[in-house]
Amino acid sequence: MLHAAVIDTKKSKRKINLARAEKFIKNLHAGASIFFVGNIRNSNNDKHVTGVSYDAHDRLVVKTFKEIYDEAIKKFKLKKAKVFIEHAKGYVALGKPSIIIAVSCKHRHQAYNLSRYLIEKIKVRAPIWKKEFYKYKQSEWLKGISIKQ
Amino acid sequence: MKIKIVMHGNCRDIFHKQALQINFDKKVKVKDIRNKLIEIIKHKHLANKAYISLVKASAFCSQHDEIVNDNYLLNNDKIITIIPPIGGG
């Protein structure tokens, strides 16, 4: 079972948070839960980061999350796993979460494998863009990875 | 035919818009749109090499949320989205 969403920090009243993730992945068939939270850190490439703004192609992001989830379930032969993925869109302040991936599986090795697979694939396949903000009102779009066919 | 090209990421800053409307005389393939965008950069940004590289490295997404290649023909599509190199998380 999957919950996948892009949460626009401007348009949405709610922010991505662990409580919703925990509620969604609650699973009596699961002995292991893993919560991955990607936060905005204060430095990148020797630059002092003050915040990050994300842009996303929302529909394609959710579609990509679903594709990656389906692949993972097949790859790790998982039954009754629950997955919660939310990514922020818009400005995210220092220390705040940009992505939450929560999974629950029968065994811990499955949960670790699933969580790691999801974040690594999302990083290289989901159409999300990151603009970092620095001191003195400077900013820069990060270089990124081409998904051109 | 008039095509709306939706921008994301760095492309919004390069073209100073969230979307461009461009008229094409004939039926359009993705490669025609890519070439048109490169033409605009040559004209408006003194052929900025980084911007041209970005457009060359970009993917395109159809109205049906499919990543399409350069030979994709926009038959009934009126909207296409440019997908510059990605990097979320």
PDB file of C-alpha atoms in Angstrom, chain A residues 31-91:
ATOM      1  CA  GLY A  31       7.819  -6.183  12.564  1.00  0.00           C
ATOM      2  CA  ALA A  32       9.964  -3.348  11.230  1.00  0.00           C
ATOM      3  CA  SER A  33       9.377   0.314  10.447  1.00  0.00           C
ATOM      4  CA  ILE A  34      11.938   2.720   9.008  1.00  0.00           C
ATOM      5  CA  PHE A  35      11.532   6.487   8.801  1.00  0.00           C
ATOM      6  CA  PHE A  36      13.829   8.407   6.469  1.00  0.00           C
ATOM      7  CA  VAL A  37      13.707  12.197   6.750  1.00  0.00           C
ATOM      8  CA  GLY A  38      15.671  14.429   4.402  1.00  0.00           C
ATOM      9  CA  ASN A  39      16.325  17.785   6.070  1.00  0.00           C
ATOM     10  CA  ILE A  40      17.728  21.065   4.785  1.00  0.00           C
ATOM     11  CA  ARG A  41      21.325  21.291   5.983  1.00  0.00           C
ATOM     12  CA  ASN A  42      23.361  24.459   6.400  1.00  0.00           C
ATOM     13  CA  SER A  43      26.128  23.811   3.876  1.00  0.00           C
ATOM     14  CA  ASN A  44      26.697  22.435   0.396  1.00  0.00           C
ATOM     15  CA  ASN A  45      29.842  22.633  -1.750  1.00  0.00           C
ATOM     16  CA  ASP A  46      31.488  24.954   0.794  1.00  0.00           C
ATOM     17  CA  LYS A  47      28.572  27.375   0.649  1.00  0.00           C
ATOM     18  CA  HIS A  48      26.502  28.464   3.631  1.00  0.00           C
ATOM     19  CA  VAL A  49      22.929  27.411   2.832  1.00  0.00           C
ATOM     20  CA  THR A  50      20.070  29.359   4.435  1.00  0.00           C
ATOM     21  CA  GLY A  51      17.159  27.509   2.813  1.00  0.00           C
ATOM     22  CA  VAL A  52      16.033  25.599  -0.264  1.00  0.00           C
ATOM     23  CA  SER A  53      13.182  26.120  -2.691  1.00  0.00           C
ATOM     24  CA  TYR A  54      11.845  23.088  -4.535  1.00  0.00           C
ATOM     25  CA  ASP A  55      10.023  23.002  -7.831  1.00  0.00           C
ATOM     26  CA  ALA A  56       8.262  19.850  -9.022  1.00  0.00           C
ATOM     27  CA  HIS A  57       6.153  18.444 -11.841  1.00  0.00           C
ATOM     28  CA  ASP A  58       3.595  17.188  -9.316  1.00  0.00           C
ATOM     29  CA  ARG A  59       1.735  14.612 -11.439  1.00  0.00           C
ATOM     30  CA  LEU A  60       4.911  13.129 -12.892  1.00  0.00           C
ATOM     31  CA  VAL A  61       6.522  13.029  -9.442  1.00  0.00           C
ATOM     32  CA  VAL A  62       3.625  11.023  -7.989  1.00  0.00           C
ATOM     33  CA  LYS A  63       3.629   8.757 -11.037  1.00  0.00           C
ATOM     34  CA  THR A  64       7.384   8.220 -10.626  1.00  0.00           C
ATOM     35  CA  PHE A  65       6.984   7.472  -6.904  1.00  0.00           C
ATOM     36  CA  LYS A  66       4.376   4.824  -7.823  1.00  0.00           C
ATOM     37  CA  GLU A  67       6.622   3.286 -10.476  1.00  0.00           C
ATOM     38  CA  ILE A  68       9.574   3.110  -8.081  1.00  0.00           C
ATOM     39  CA  TYR A  69       7.341   1.623  -5.364  1.00  0.00           C
ATOM     40  CA  ASP A  70       6.004  -1.052  -7.760  1.00  0.00           C
ATOM     41  CA  GLU A  71       9.555  -1.926  -8.832  1.00  0.00           C
ATOM     42  CA  ALA A  72      10.718  -2.193  -5.237  1.00  0.00           C
ATOM     43  CA  ILE A  73       7.824  -4.399  -4.146  1.00  0.00           C
ATOM     44  CA  LYS A  74       8.611  -6.726  -7.054  1.00  0.00           C
ATOM     45  CA  LYS A  75      12.395  -6.599  -6.591  1.00  0.00           C
ATOM     46  CA  PHE A  76      12.331  -7.397  -2.869  1.00  0.00           C
ATOM     47  CA  LYS A  77       9.293  -9.724  -3.173  1.00  0.00           C
ATOM     48  CA  LEU A  78       7.406  -7.843  -0.468  1.00  0.00           C
ATOM     49  CA  LYS A  79       3.924  -8.648   0.741  1.00  0.00           C
ATOM     50  CA  LYS A  80       1.829  -6.331   2.896  1.00  0.00           C
ATOM     51  CA  ALA A  81       4.491  -3.609   2.980  1.00  0.00           C
ATOM     52  CA  LYS A  82       3.231  -0.065   3.530  1.00  0.00           C
ATOM     53  CA  VAL A  83       5.019   2.984   2.127  1.00  0.00           C
ATOM     54  CA  PHE A  84       4.485   6.692   2.757  1.00  0.00           C
ATOM     55  CA  ILE A  85       6.344   9.201   0.569  1.00  0.00           C
ATOM     56  CA  GLU A  86       5.872  12.955   0.678  1.00  0.00           C
ATOM     57  CA  HIS A  87       8.139  15.595  -0.859  1.00  0.00           C
ATOM     58  CA  ALA A  88       7.939  19.319  -0.225  1.00  0.00           C
ATOM     59  CA  LYS A  89       7.473  21.888  -2.986  1.00  0.00           C
ATOM     60  CA  GLY A  90       8.255  25.566  -2.454  1.00  0.00           C
ATOM     61  CA  TYR A  91      10.506  27.080   0.196  1.00  0.00           C
TER      62      TYR A  91
END
